[in-house]
Amino acid sequence: MALMITDECINCDVCEPECPNEAISQGAEIYVIDPKKCTECVGHYDEPQCVQVCPVDCIPKDPGNVESEDQLWAKYSALTGQPRP
């Protein structure tokens, strides 16, 4: 499933540059994650990089965008043009 940023976000700017899919952007009040681009870093890293760097732990899985690992891999392939290894 895609990740989301909660309203505990302090706009520290550390998550956006870590996202390999450019799924994170500045929203009206806090950073937001585009669920169409978020693969939880599948295909890039073993762990979601935004979660790793977030100092306030405000990036949980988005229950509104439930996806299997196979779906995340398919999204990775669609976004990057790279096959699943």
N, C-alpha and C. Protein backbone atom coordinates (compact mmCIF):
# COMPACT_ATOMS: atom_id res chain seq x y z
N MET A 1 0.83 -1.17 0.00
CA MET A 1 0.00 0.00 0.00
C MET A 1 0.88 1.23 0.00
N ALA A 2 0.34 2.29 -0.47
CA ALA A 2 1.08 3.54 -0.48
C ALA A 2 1.20 4.06 0.95
N LEU A 3 2.10 4.99 1.13
CA LEU A 3 2.28 5.64 2.42
C LEU A 3 1.54 6.96 2.42
N MET A 4 1.38 7.53 3.60
CA MET A 4 0.75 8.85 3.72
C MET A 4 1.48 9.64 4.79
N ILE A 5 1.32 10.95 4.74
CA ILE A 5 1.93 11.81 5.75
C ILE A 5 0.81 12.40 6.59
N THR A 6 0.92 12.24 7.90
CA THR A 6 -0.14 12.71 8.79
C THR A 6 0.10 14.18 9.17
N ASP A 7 -0.89 14.72 9.86
CA ASP A 7 -0.79 16.14 10.24
C ASP A 7 0.22 16.41 11.34
N GLU A 8 0.92 15.38 11.81
CA GLU A 8 2.02 15.60 12.74
C GLU A 8 3.28 16.11 12.02
N CYS A 9 3.23 16.13 10.69
CA CYS A 9 4.36 16.60 9.87
C CYS A 9 4.78 18.00 10.31
N ILE A 10 6.10 18.19 10.44
CA ILE A 10 6.63 19.49 10.86
C ILE A 10 7.29 20.24 9.69
N ASN A 11 7.08 19.74 8.47
CA ASN A 11 7.63 20.39 7.28
C ASN A 11 9.14 20.57 7.36
N CYS A 12 9.82 19.52 7.78
CA CYS A 12 11.27 19.62 7.96
C CYS A 12 12.04 19.45 6.64
N ASP A 13 11.36 19.04 5.59
CA ASP A 13 11.96 18.92 4.24
C ASP A 13 12.90 17.75 4.04
N VAL A 14 12.99 16.80 4.97
CA VAL A 14 13.94 15.71 4.77
C VAL A 14 13.38 14.56 3.93
N CYS A 15 12.08 14.40 3.89
CA CYS A 15 11.50 13.26 3.17
C CYS A 15 11.49 13.45 1.65
N GLU A 16 11.18 14.64 1.19
CA GLU A 16 11.01 14.87 -0.24
C GLU A 16 12.22 14.45 -1.08
N PRO A 17 13.44 14.85 -0.75
CA PRO A 17 14.57 14.46 -1.59
C PRO A 17 14.92 12.97 -1.50
N GLU A 18 14.42 12.28 -0.49
CA GLU A 18 14.72 10.85 -0.33
C GLU A 18 13.86 9.96 -1.22
N CYS A 19 12.75 10.46 -1.73
CA CYS A 19 11.82 9.64 -2.50
C CYS A 19 12.33 9.39 -3.91
N PRO A 20 12.60 8.13 -4.26
CA PRO A 20 13.13 7.83 -5.60
C PRO A 20 12.09 7.97 -6.71
N ASN A 21 10.81 8.02 -6.34
CA ASN A 21 9.74 8.13 -7.33
C ASN A 21 9.16 9.54 -7.43
N GLU A 22 9.72 10.47 -6.68
CA GLU A 22 9.23 11.84 -6.65
C GLU A 22 7.74 11.89 -6.30
N ALA A 23 7.34 11.03 -5.35
CA ALA A 23 5.94 10.96 -4.93
C ALA A 23 5.61 11.96 -3.84
N ILE A 24 6.60 12.56 -3.23
CA ILE A 24 6.39 13.49 -2.12
C ILE A 24 6.53 14.92 -2.61
N SER A 25 5.55 15.75 -2.23
CA SER A 25 5.61 17.16 -2.60
C SER A 25 4.99 18.00 -1.48
N GLN A 26 5.26 19.29 -1.51
CA GLN A 26 4.70 20.19 -0.52
C GLN A 26 3.23 20.39 -0.82
N GLY A 27 2.37 20.11 0.15
CA GLY A 27 0.94 20.35 0.01
C GLY A 27 0.59 21.73 0.53
N ALA A 28 -0.69 21.97 0.74
CA ALA A 28 -1.15 23.27 1.22
C ALA A 28 -0.59 23.60 2.60
N GLU A 29 -0.55 22.59 3.48
CA GLU A 29 -0.05 22.83 4.84
C GLU A 29 1.12 21.94 5.23
N ILE A 30 1.12 20.72 4.73
CA ILE A 30 2.17 19.75 5.05
C ILE A 30 2.56 19.03 3.77
N TYR A 31 3.61 18.23 3.85
CA TYR A 31 3.99 17.42 2.70
C TYR A 31 2.93 16.35 2.45
N VAL A 32 2.80 15.95 1.19
CA VAL A 32 1.83 14.93 0.81
C VAL A 32 2.52 13.90 -0.07
N ILE A 33 1.94 12.70 -0.10
CA ILE A 33 2.47 11.61 -0.92
C ILE A 33 1.43 11.26 -1.98
N ASP A 34 1.84 11.24 -3.24
CA ASP A 34 0.97 10.85 -4.34
C ASP A 34 0.90 9.33 -4.36
N PRO A 35 -0.25 8.73 -4.04
CA PRO A 35 -0.33 7.27 -3.99
C PRO A 35 -0.12 6.60 -5.35
N LYS A 36 -0.26 7.35 -6.42
CA LYS A 36 -0.03 6.79 -7.75
C LYS A 36 1.46 6.60 -8.04
N LYS A 37 2.31 7.31 -7.27
CA LYS A 37 3.75 7.22 -7.47
C LYS A 37 4.47 6.47 -6.34
N CYS A 38 3.81 6.31 -5.21
CA CYS A 38 4.47 5.69 -4.05
C CYS A 38 4.49 4.17 -4.19
N THR A 39 5.69 3.60 -4.13
CA THR A 39 5.86 2.15 -4.16
C THR A 39 6.44 1.64 -2.85
N GLU A 40 6.45 2.49 -1.82
CA GLU A 40 7.11 2.17 -0.55
C GLU A 40 8.57 1.82 -0.79
N CYS A 41 9.14 2.37 -1.82
CA CYS A 41 10.53 2.18 -2.23
C CYS A 41 10.81 0.78 -2.77
N VAL A 42 9.76 0.00 -3.02
CA VAL A 42 9.94 -1.32 -3.65
C VAL A 42 10.67 -1.11 -4.98
N GLY A 43 11.69 -1.91 -5.21
CA GLY A 43 12.48 -1.80 -6.43
C GLY A 43 13.69 -0.89 -6.28
N HIS A 44 13.66 -0.05 -5.28
CA HIS A 44 14.76 0.89 -5.05
C HIS A 44 15.54 0.54 -3.78
N TYR A 45 14.81 0.35 -2.68
CA TYR A 45 15.42 0.11 -1.37
C TYR A 45 14.63 -0.96 -0.62
N ASP A 46 15.22 -1.49 0.43
CA ASP A 46 14.55 -2.50 1.25
C ASP A 46 13.49 -1.89 2.18
N GLU A 47 13.64 -0.64 2.51
CA GLU A 47 12.72 0.06 3.41
C GLU A 47 12.35 1.40 2.80
N PRO A 48 11.14 1.90 3.08
CA PRO A 48 10.76 3.24 2.61
C PRO A 48 11.72 4.29 3.19
N GLN A 49 12.36 5.01 2.32
CA GLN A 49 13.37 5.97 2.76
C GLN A 49 12.77 7.15 3.51
N CYS A 50 11.57 7.58 3.14
CA CYS A 50 10.96 8.70 3.85
C CYS A 50 10.69 8.34 5.31
N VAL A 51 10.26 7.11 5.55
CA VAL A 51 10.02 6.65 6.92
C VAL A 51 11.33 6.62 7.69
N GLN A 52 12.40 6.20 7.04
CA GLN A 52 13.70 6.10 7.70
C GLN A 52 14.22 7.46 8.17
N VAL A 53 13.96 8.52 7.41
CA VAL A 53 14.52 9.83 7.75
C VAL A 53 13.58 10.73 8.53
N CYS A 54 12.32 10.38 8.62
CA CYS A 54 11.34 11.26 9.28
C CYS A 54 11.63 11.36 10.78
N PRO A 55 11.85 12.57 11.28
CA PRO A 55 12.18 12.72 12.71
C PRO A 55 10.97 12.65 13.63
N VAL A 56 9.76 12.72 13.10
CA VAL A 56 8.57 12.71 13.96
C VAL A 56 7.67 11.50 13.73
N ASP A 57 8.11 10.55 12.93
CA ASP A 57 7.37 9.31 12.72
C ASP A 57 5.93 9.56 12.29
N CYS A 58 5.77 10.35 11.22
CA CYS A 58 4.42 10.71 10.77
C CYS A 58 4.09 10.15 9.39
N ILE A 59 4.75 9.04 8.99
CA ILE A 59 4.52 8.48 7.66
C ILE A 59 4.11 7.00 7.79
N PRO A 60 2.83 6.75 8.07
CA PRO A 60 2.34 5.38 8.15
C PRO A 60 1.86 4.88 6.79
N LYS A 61 1.49 3.61 6.74
CA LYS A 61 0.85 3.07 5.54
C LYS A 61 -0.53 3.69 5.42
N ASP A 62 -0.96 3.92 4.20
CA ASP A 62 -2.24 4.56 3.93
C ASP A 62 -3.32 3.48 3.80
N PRO A 63 -4.21 3.36 4.77
CA PRO A 63 -5.24 2.33 4.70
C PRO A 63 -6.22 2.53 3.54
N GLY A 64 -6.22 3.72 2.96
CA GLY A 64 -7.08 4.01 1.81
C GLY A 64 -6.48 3.58 0.49
N ASN A 65 -5.24 3.13 0.50
CA ASN A 65 -4.55 2.70 -0.72
C ASN A 65 -3.81 1.39 -0.47
N VAL A 66 -4.58 0.35 -0.24
CA VAL A 66 -4.02 -0.96 0.04
C VAL A 66 -3.54 -1.61 -1.25
N GLU A 67 -2.27 -2.05 -1.26
CA GLU A 67 -1.69 -2.70 -2.43
C GLU A 67 -0.82 -3.86 -1.97
N SER A 68 -0.82 -4.93 -2.76
CA SER A 68 0.05 -6.07 -2.47
C SER A 68 1.46 -5.76 -2.94
N GLU A 69 2.40 -6.61 -2.56
CA GLU A 69 3.78 -6.43 -3.02
C GLU A 69 3.85 -6.54 -4.54
N ASP A 70 3.08 -7.46 -5.12
CA ASP A 70 3.05 -7.59 -6.58
C ASP A 70 2.54 -6.32 -7.24
N GLN A 71 1.55 -5.69 -6.64
CA GLN A 71 1.03 -4.43 -7.20
C GLN A 71 2.07 -3.32 -7.08
N LEU A 72 2.81 -3.28 -5.97
CA LEU A 72 3.87 -2.28 -5.82
C LEU A 72 4.96 -2.50 -6.85
N TRP A 73 5.32 -3.77 -7.12
CA TRP A 73 6.32 -4.06 -8.15
C TRP A 73 5.81 -3.64 -9.53
N ALA A 74 4.54 -3.87 -9.80
CA ALA A 74 3.97 -3.47 -11.09
C ALA A 74 4.01 -1.95 -11.23
N LYS A 75 3.73 -1.24 -10.15
CA LYS A 75 3.79 0.22 -10.18
C LYS A 75 5.23 0.68 -10.40
N TYR A 76 6.17 0.03 -9.72
CA TYR A 76 7.59 0.34 -9.91
C TYR A 76 7.96 0.19 -11.39
N SER A 77 7.58 -0.92 -12.00
CA SER A 77 7.90 -1.16 -13.41
C SER A 77 7.25 -0.12 -14.31
N ALA A 78 6.01 0.25 -14.03
CA ALA A 78 5.33 1.26 -14.84
C ALA A 78 6.00 2.62 -14.72
N LEU A 79 6.44 2.97 -13.51
CA LEU A 79 7.06 4.28 -13.29
C LEU A 79 8.48 4.36 -13.85
N THR A 80 9.23 3.27 -13.76
CA THR A 80 10.64 3.32 -14.13
C THR A 80 10.95 2.71 -15.49
N GLY A 81 10.04 1.89 -16.01
CA GLY A 81 10.32 1.17 -17.26
C GLY A 81 11.23 -0.01 -17.05
N GLN A 82 11.51 -0.34 -15.79
CA GLN A 82 12.41 -1.45 -15.46
C GLN A 82 11.59 -2.67 -15.05
N PRO A 83 12.00 -3.85 -15.47
CA PRO A 83 11.29 -5.06 -15.06
C PRO A 83 11.61 -5.40 -13.61
N ARG A 84 10.75 -6.23 -13.04
CA ARG A 84 11.01 -6.72 -11.69
C ARG A 84 12.21 -7.67 -11.76
N PRO A 85 13.22 -7.46 -10.92
CA PRO A 85 14.39 -8.35 -10.96
C PRO A 85 14.05 -9.76 -10.53
